[in-house]
Amino acid sequence: MDDRLRQAPVVPAFARAVRPVAGVLGLYAGGSLASGDFRPGRSDLDLVAVVAEELDAPRRARLRALHEDLRRGNPAAAGLHCVYVPREDVDDVATRHLTWAHGELYCRELSGIARAEVLRGGITVLGPDPAQLLPPVDDAALRAAARAEFTGYWSGAVRKPWLWLQDGYVDLGLVTLARAEATLTESRLITKREALTRLHRFGVDEDLSQEIARRRHGDAVLLTLAQRLRRAHTARRLVARGIRVVSRR
């Protein structure tokens, strides 16, 4: 077993249970668990399952029940997310696939970033090497995926000022900006931990960088309304400027 899985024993347990239910050919872990940036109890578990065929209604019901039972019986499964990609659809990045995340079953795309994470440093939980089931993601495709992901979602977010009063939008928006810039300029996927060391490049001052780092370590950071409003204005402005720069690359 890959040593990284020892930090998240719920993943091998899930693998054993899901394989017969979903017809899993390969199960792979990306995200923070694969990158070495995993924080038990705080980080999500980002999994990709390549399945033999699209799941019909009865198998979807069994899959939902499996996830719900696992979530109830194991607190560590609360952040377990898995995208189920039928083998015949692996080449189509625009196809929406059955996904379990945030306690529900729905459909979404398997992004180019998620594919690259699995191919470039992912953990093989079940099945063959991911390159045997997933098509390659070259540097040009990786940069295009990073540009689309950052300018797409976050372009909408910066048009909603009230969102930036929330810690999550400030933290994730600025960290995503640093990660996107690294991918576009260096064709490299960096961890959130490394992204924090690069925030100064975008005009993030030391106080805000430390605030984000403290929350990442689980510390509570109390702000007055005035401080929260100033922070929202700053973070939203920096991300909006970053989108304009990224869009030109």
mmCIF file of C-alpha atoms in Angstrom:
data_model
loop_
_atom_site.group_PDB
_atom_site.id
_atom_site.type_symbol
_atom_site.label_atom_id
_atom_site.label_comp_id
_atom_site.label_asym_id
_atom_site.label_seq_id
_atom_site.Cartn_x
_atom_site.Cartn_y
_atom_site.Cartn_z
ATOM 1 C CA MET A 1 0.000 0.000 0.000
ATOM 2 C CA ASP A 2 1.220 3.489 -0.821
ATOM 3 C CA ASP A 3 2.468 5.115 2.394
ATOM 4 C CA ARG A 4 0.366 8.201 1.723
ATOM 5 C CA LEU A 5 -2.779 6.118 2.186
ATOM 6 C CA ARG A 6 -1.821 5.494 5.808
ATOM 7 C CA GLN A 7 -2.955 9.045 6.522
ATOM 8 C CA ALA A 8 -6.439 8.217 5.205
ATOM 9 C CA PRO A 9 -7.309 4.565 5.949
ATOM 10 C CA VAL A 10 -10.902 5.280 4.950
ATOM 11 C CA VAL A 11 -9.748 5.266 1.300
ATOM 12 C CA PRO A 12 -8.650 1.598 1.118
ATOM 13 C CA ALA A 13 -11.797 0.639 3.057
ATOM 14 C CA PHE A 14 -13.903 2.550 0.562
ATOM 15 C CA ALA A 15 -12.049 0.929 -2.345
ATOM 16 C CA ARG A 16 -12.871 -2.572 -1.144
ATOM 17 C CA ALA A 17 -16.546 -1.692 -0.753
ATOM 18 C CA VAL A 18 -17.056 0.273 -3.975
ATOM 19 C CA ARG A 19 -15.283 -2.012 -6.428
ATOM 20 C CA PRO A 20 -18.132 -4.564 -6.825
ATOM 21 C CA VAL A 21 -20.897 -1.963 -6.521
ATOM 22 C CA ALA A 22 -19.666 0.339 -9.298
ATOM 23 C CA GLY A 23 -17.596 -2.056 -11.408
ATOM 24 C CA VAL A 24 -14.418 -0.101 -10.695
ATOM 25 C CA LEU A 25 -11.491 -0.756 -13.056
ATOM 26 C CA GLY A 26 -9.181 1.763 -11.446
ATOM 27 C CA LEU A 27 -9.397 4.015 -8.395
ATOM 28 C CA TYR A 28 -6.997 6.935 -7.985
ATOM 29 C CA ALA A 29 -6.404 9.625 -5.379
ATOM 30 C CA GLY A 30 -5.364 13.127 -6.359
ATOM 31 C CA GLY A 31 -5.526 16.431 -4.511
ATOM 32 C CA SER A 32 -3.771 17.029 -1.227
ATOM 33 C CA LEU A 33 -3.454 13.345 -0.327
ATOM 34 C CA ALA A 34 -1.386 12.717 -3.462
ATOM 35 C CA SER A 35 0.639 15.925 -3.210
ATOM 36 C CA GLY A 36 1.672 15.394 0.417
ATOM 37 C CA ASP A 37 -0.332 18.403 1.580
ATOM 38 C CA PHE A 38 -3.060 16.361 3.304
ATOM 39 C CA ARG A 39 -4.312 17.462 6.720
ATOM 40 C CA PRO A 40 -6.423 14.796 8.484
ATOM 41 C CA GLY A 41 -9.775 16.125 9.527
ATOM 42 C CA ARG A 42 -9.473 19.219 7.336
ATOM 43 C CA SER A 43 -8.505 18.189 3.796
ATOM 44 C CA ASP A 44 -10.895 16.602 1.325
ATOM 45 C CA LEU A 45 -10.188 13.222 -0.235
ATOM 46 C CA ASP A 46 -10.364 13.657 -4.022
ATOM 47 C CA LEU A 47 -10.829 10.343 -5.820
ATOM 48 C CA VAL A 48 -11.345 9.334 -9.441
ATOM 49 C CA ALA A 49 -12.886 5.957 -10.300
ATOM 50 C CA VAL A 50 -12.774 4.633 -13.843
ATOM 51 C CA VAL A 51 -15.720 2.241 -14.176
ATOM 52 C CA ALA A 52 -16.506 -0.386 -16.776
ATOM 53 C CA GLU A 53 -19.732 1.269 -17.910
ATOM 54 C CA GLU A 54 -22.215 3.979 -16.998
ATOM 55 C CA LEU A 55 -24.106 3.074 -13.847
ATOM 56 C CA ASP A 56 -27.814 2.360 -14.236
ATOM 57 C CA ALA A 57 -30.449 3.429 -11.708
ATOM 58 C CA PRO A 58 -30.242 0.332 -9.440
ATOM 59 C CA ARG A 59 -26.459 0.578 -9.220
ATOM 60 C CA ARG A 60 -26.653 4.306 -8.561
ATOM 61 C CA ALA A 61 -29.011 3.592 -5.668
ATOM 62 C CA ARG A 62 -26.580 1.033 -4.257
ATOM 63 C CA LEU A 63 -23.710 3.477 -4.688
ATOM 64 C CA ARG A 64 -25.584 6.237 -2.888
ATOM 65 C CA ALA A 65 -26.390 3.864 -0.023
ATOM 66 C CA LEU A 66 -22.722 2.823 0.194
ATOM 67 C CA HIS A 67 -21.546 6.427 0.482
ATOM 68 C CA GLU A 68 -24.223 7.310 3.017
ATOM 69 C CA ASP A 69 -23.434 4.273 5.164
ATOM 70 C CA LEU A 70 -19.712 5.030 5.025
ATOM 71 C CA ARG A 71 -20.329 8.655 5.951
ATOM 72 C CA ARG A 72 -22.488 7.698 8.931
ATOM 73 C CA GLY A 73 -20.075 5.056 10.162
ATOM 74 C CA ASN A 74 -16.782 6.882 9.645
ATOM 75 C CA PRO A 75 -16.340 10.625 10.298
ATOM 76 C CA ALA A 76 -13.264 10.614 8.045
ATOM 77 C CA ALA A 77 -15.540 9.870 5.070
ATOM 78 C CA ALA A 78 -17.286 13.256 5.327
ATOM 79 C CA GLY A 79 -14.729 14.800 2.966
ATOM 80 C CA LEU A 80 -14.486 11.835 0.600
ATOM 81 C CA HIS A 81 -15.350 12.877 -2.963
ATOM 82 C CA CYS A 82 -15.342 10.529 -5.938
ATOM 83 C CA VAL A 83 -15.989 11.037 -9.658
ATOM 84 C CA TYR A 84 -17.133 7.936 -11.568
ATOM 85 C CA VAL A 85 -15.917 7.993 -15.179
ATOM 86 C CA PRO A 86 -17.109 5.268 -17.584
ATOM 87 C CA ARG A 87 -14.165 3.928 -19.552
ATOM 88 C CA GLU A 88 -15.791 4.795 -22.886
ATOM 89 C CA ASP A 89 -16.013 8.470 -21.847
ATOM 90 C CA VAL A 90 -12.501 9.050 -20.518
ATOM 91 C CA ASP A 91 -11.412 11.019 -23.593
ATOM 92 C CA ASP A 92 -14.194 13.600 -23.376
ATOM 93 C CA VAL A 93 -13.280 16.299 -20.854
ATOM 94 C CA ALA A 94 -16.634 18.045 -21.294
ATOM 95 C CA THR A 95 -18.783 15.067 -20.278
ATOM 96 C CA ARG A 96 -20.438 15.302 -16.889
ATOM 97 C CA HIS A 97 -19.907 12.242 -14.721
ATOM 98 C CA LEU A 98 -21.665 10.821 -11.709
ATOM 99 C CA THR A 99 -20.013 12.290 -8.618
ATOM 100 C CA TRP A 100 -20.342 11.882 -4.877
ATOM 101 C CA ALA A 101 -19.367 15.046 -3.000
ATOM 102 C CA HIS A 102 -20.635 17.080 -0.051
ATOM 103 C CA GLY A 103 -23.053 14.352 0.942
ATOM 104 C CA GLU A 104 -24.899 14.062 -2.359
ATOM 105 C CA LEU A 105 -24.783 12.320 -5.724
ATOM 106 C CA TYR A 106 -24.811 14.565 -8.801
ATOM 107 C CA CYS A 107 -23.022 15.043 -12.135
ATOM 108 C CA ARG A 108 -20.014 17.200 -12.984
ATOM 109 C CA GLU A 109 -16.996 17.223 -15.289
ATOM 110 C CA LEU A 110 -13.636 15.695 -14.416
ATOM 111 C CA SER A 111 -11.486 18.766 -14.930
ATOM 112 C CA GLY A 112 -8.180 18.828 -16.728
ATOM 113 C CA ILE A 113 -6.522 19.822 -13.454
ATOM 114 C CA ALA A 114 -7.953 16.793 -11.647
ATOM 115 C CA ARG A 115 -6.855 14.526 -14.502
ATOM 116 C CA ALA A 116 -3.327 15.968 -14.423
ATOM 117 C CA GLU A 117 -3.099 15.532 -10.647
ATOM 118 C CA VAL A 118 -3.897 11.847 -10.979
ATOM 119 C CA LEU A 119 -1.574 11.283 -13.944
ATOM 120 C CA ARG A 120 1.381 13.287 -12.644
ATOM 121 C CA GLY A 121 1.510 12.173 -9.046
ATOM 122 C CA GLY A 122 -1.681 10.412 -8.103
ATOM 123 C CA ILE A 123 -1.995 7.389 -5.868
ATOM 124 C CA THR A 124 -3.157 4.148 -7.436
ATOM 125 C CA VAL A 125 -5.592 2.681 -4.912
ATOM 126 C CA LEU A 126 -6.974 -0.028 -7.215
ATOM 127 C CA GLY A 127 -6.190 -1.215 -10.721
ATOM 128 C CA PRO A 128 -3.424 -0.369 -13.191
ATOM 129 C CA ASP A 129 -1.340 2.786 -13.491
ATOM 130 C CA PRO A 130 -3.707 5.667 -14.354
ATOM 131 C CA ALA A 131 -1.944 6.250 -17.672
ATOM 132 C CA GLN A 132 -3.369 2.925 -18.837
ATOM 133 C CA LEU A 133 -6.938 4.179 -18.423
ATOM 134 C CA LEU A 134 -6.789 7.971 -18.718
ATOM 135 C CA PRO A 135 -5.529 9.929 -21.750
ATOM 136 C CA PRO A 136 -2.422 12.093 -21.231
ATOM 137 C CA VAL A 137 -2.595 15.756 -20.243
ATOM 138 C CA ASP A 138 0.355 17.579 -21.807
ATOM 139 C CA ASP A 139 1.675 20.951 -20.641
ATOM 140 C CA ALA A 140 -0.426 22.926 -23.119
ATOM 141 C CA ALA A 141 -3.600 21.138 -22.050
ATOM 142 C CA LEU A 142 -2.709 21.648 -18.396
ATOM 143 C CA ARG A 143 -2.240 25.382 -18.884
ATOM 144 C CA ALA A 144 -5.516 25.635 -20.791
ATOM 145 C CA ALA A 145 -7.311 23.776 -18.003
ATOM 146 C CA ALA A 146 -5.850 26.060 -15.337
ATOM 147 C CA ARG A 147 -6.821 29.166 -17.302
ATOM 148 C CA ALA A 148 -10.368 27.935 -17.876
ATOM 149 C CA GLU A 149 -10.876 26.839 -14.276
ATOM 150 C CA PHE A 150 -9.605 30.080 -12.772
ATOM 151 C CA THR A 151 -11.186 32.553 -15.160
ATOM 152 C CA GLY A 152 -14.460 30.614 -15.331
ATOM 153 C CA TYR A 153 -15.633 30.128 -11.769
ATOM 154 C CA TRP A 154 -13.804 33.069 -10.225
ATOM 155 C CA SER A 155 -14.955 35.538 -12.874
ATOM 156 C CA GLY A 156 -18.450 34.930 -11.559
ATOM 157 C CA ALA A 157 -17.361 35.165 -7.936
ATOM 158 C CA VAL A 158 -15.745 38.589 -8.269
ATOM 159 C CA ARG A 159 -19.044 39.955 -9.544
ATOM 160 C CA LYS A 160 -20.642 39.113 -6.174
ATOM 161 C CA PRO A 161 -19.035 41.357 -3.538
ATOM 162 C CA TRP A 162 -20.942 39.830 -0.623
ATOM 163 C CA LEU A 163 -19.262 36.456 -1.141
ATOM 164 C CA TRP A 164 -15.914 37.931 -0.151
ATOM 165 C CA LEU A 165 -17.042 38.548 3.393
ATOM 166 C CA GLN A 166 -16.640 34.799 3.885
ATOM 167 C CA ASP A 167 -13.293 33.351 4.960
ATOM 168 C CA GLY A 168 -13.579 30.515 2.461
ATOM 169 C CA TYR A 169 -13.780 32.764 -0.591
ATOM 170 C CA VAL A 170 -10.871 34.898 0.530
ATOM 171 C CA ASP A 171 -8.651 31.924 1.309
ATOM 172 C CA LEU A 172 -9.506 29.784 -1.699
ATOM 173 C CA GLY A 173 -9.609 32.678 -4.164
ATOM 174 C CA LEU A 174 -6.119 33.923 -3.340
ATOM 175 C CA VAL A 175 -4.614 30.443 -3.071
ATOM 176 C CA THR A 176 -6.168 29.470 -6.412
ATOM 177 C CA LEU A 177 -4.712 32.613 -7.977
ATOM 178 C CA ALA A 178 -1.207 31.591 -6.881
ATOM 179 C CA ARG A 179 -1.689 28.003 -8.040
ATOM 180 C CA ALA A 180 -3.041 29.085 -11.439
ATOM 181 C CA GLU A 181 -0.117 31.441 -11.975
ATOM 182 C CA ALA A 182 2.376 28.656 -11.208
ATOM 183 C CA THR A 183 0.691 26.327 -13.668
ATOM 184 C CA LEU A 184 0.535 28.928 -16.416
ATOM 185 C CA THR A 185 4.129 30.101 -16.050
ATOM 186 C CA GLU A 186 5.852 26.865 -15.032
ATOM 187 C CA SER A 187 3.444 24.125 -16.247
ATOM 188 C CA ARG A 188 3.505 22.870 -12.670
ATOM 189 C CA LEU A 189 0.889 21.864 -10.129
ATOM 190 C CA ILE A 190 1.723 23.291 -6.710
ATOM 191 C CA THR A 191 0.267 22.557 -3.286
ATOM 192 C CA LYS A 192 -1.778 24.982 -1.234
ATOM 193 C CA ARG A 193 1.148 25.104 1.177
ATOM 194 C CA GLU A 194 3.495 26.327 -1.550
ATOM 195 C CA ALA A 195 0.847 28.698 -2.873
ATOM 196 C CA LEU A 196 0.818 30.473 0.496
ATOM 197 C CA THR A 197 4.507 31.301 0.076
ATOM 198 C CA ARG A 198 3.767 32.980 -3.274
ATOM 199 C CA LEU A 199 0.900 35.255 -2.239
ATOM 200 C CA HIS A 200 3.184 38.281 -1.877
ATOM 201 C CA ARG A 201 3.690 38.204 -5.658
ATOM 202 C CA PHE A 202 0.099 39.369 -6.072
ATOM 203 C CA GLY A 203 0.113 42.141 -3.489
ATOM 204 C CA VAL A 204 -1.172 40.108 -0.547
ATOM 205 C CA ASP A 205 0.332 41.637 2.586
ATOM 206 C CA GLU A 206 1.945 39.619 5.357
ATOM 207 C CA ASP A 207 -0.978 40.026 7.764
ATOM 208 C CA LEU A 208 -3.476 38.538 5.316
ATOM 209 C CA SER A 209 -1.077 35.756 4.321
ATOM 210 C CA GLN A 210 -0.626 34.838 7.987
ATOM 211 C CA GLU A 211 -4.372 34.967 8.562
ATOM 212 C CA ILE A 212 -4.964 32.476 5.745
ATOM 213 C CA ALA A 213 -2.169 30.229 7.034
ATOM 214 C CA ARG A 214 -3.610 30.260 10.555
ATOM 215 C CA ARG A 215 -7.035 29.171 9.324
ATOM 216 C CA ARG A 216 -5.408 26.425 7.298
ATOM 217 C CA HIS A 217 -3.896 25.107 10.520
ATOM 218 C CA GLY A 218 -7.294 25.152 12.209
ATOM 219 C CA ASP A 219 -6.923 28.352 14.229
ATOM 220 C CA ALA A 220 -9.882 30.685 14.694
ATOM 221 C CA VAL A 221 -9.273 34.216 13.430
ATOM 222 C CA LEU A 222 -11.703 36.795 14.779
ATOM 223 C CA LEU A 223 -12.332 39.940 12.721
ATOM 224 C CA THR A 224 -14.454 43.007 13.275
ATOM 225 C CA LEU A 225 -17.001 43.892 10.612
ATOM 226 C CA ALA A 226 -14.798 46.777 9.473
ATOM 227 C CA GLN A 227 -11.797 44.445 9.115
ATOM 228 C CA ARG A 228 -13.897 41.921 7.227
ATOM 229 C CA LEU A 229 -15.143 44.595 4.817
ATOM 230 C CA ARG A 230 -11.624 45.859 4.130
ATOM 231 C CA ARG A 231 -10.372 42.335 3.612
ATOM 232 C CA ALA A 232 -13.238 41.534 1.234
ATOM 233 C CA HIS A 233 -12.452 44.584 -0.879
ATOM 234 C CA THR A 234 -8.738 43.730 -1.008
ATOM 235 C CA ALA A 235 -9.124 40.034 -1.829
ATOM 236 C CA ARG A 236 -11.805 40.603 -4.463
ATOM 237 C CA ARG A 237 -9.701 43.301 -6.139
ATOM 238 C CA LEU A 238 -6.587 41.119 -6.203
ATOM 239 C CA VAL A 239 -8.415 38.123 -7.657
ATOM 240 C CA ALA A 240 -10.137 40.306 -10.279
ATOM 241 C CA ARG A 241 -6.763 41.714 -11.317
ATOM 242 C CA GLY A 242 -5.320 38.214 -11.406
ATOM 243 C CA ILE A 243 -8.103 37.065 -13.723
ATOM 244 C CA ARG A 244 -7.301 39.873 -16.155
ATOM 245 C CA VAL A 245 -3.612 38.906 -16.161
ATOM 246 C CA VAL A 246 -4.311 35.183 -16.489
ATOM 247 C CA SER A 247 -6.752 35.785 -19.332
ATOM 248 C CA ARG A 248 -3.969 37.349 -21.413
ATOM 249 C CA ARG A 249 -1.592 34.394 -21.015
#
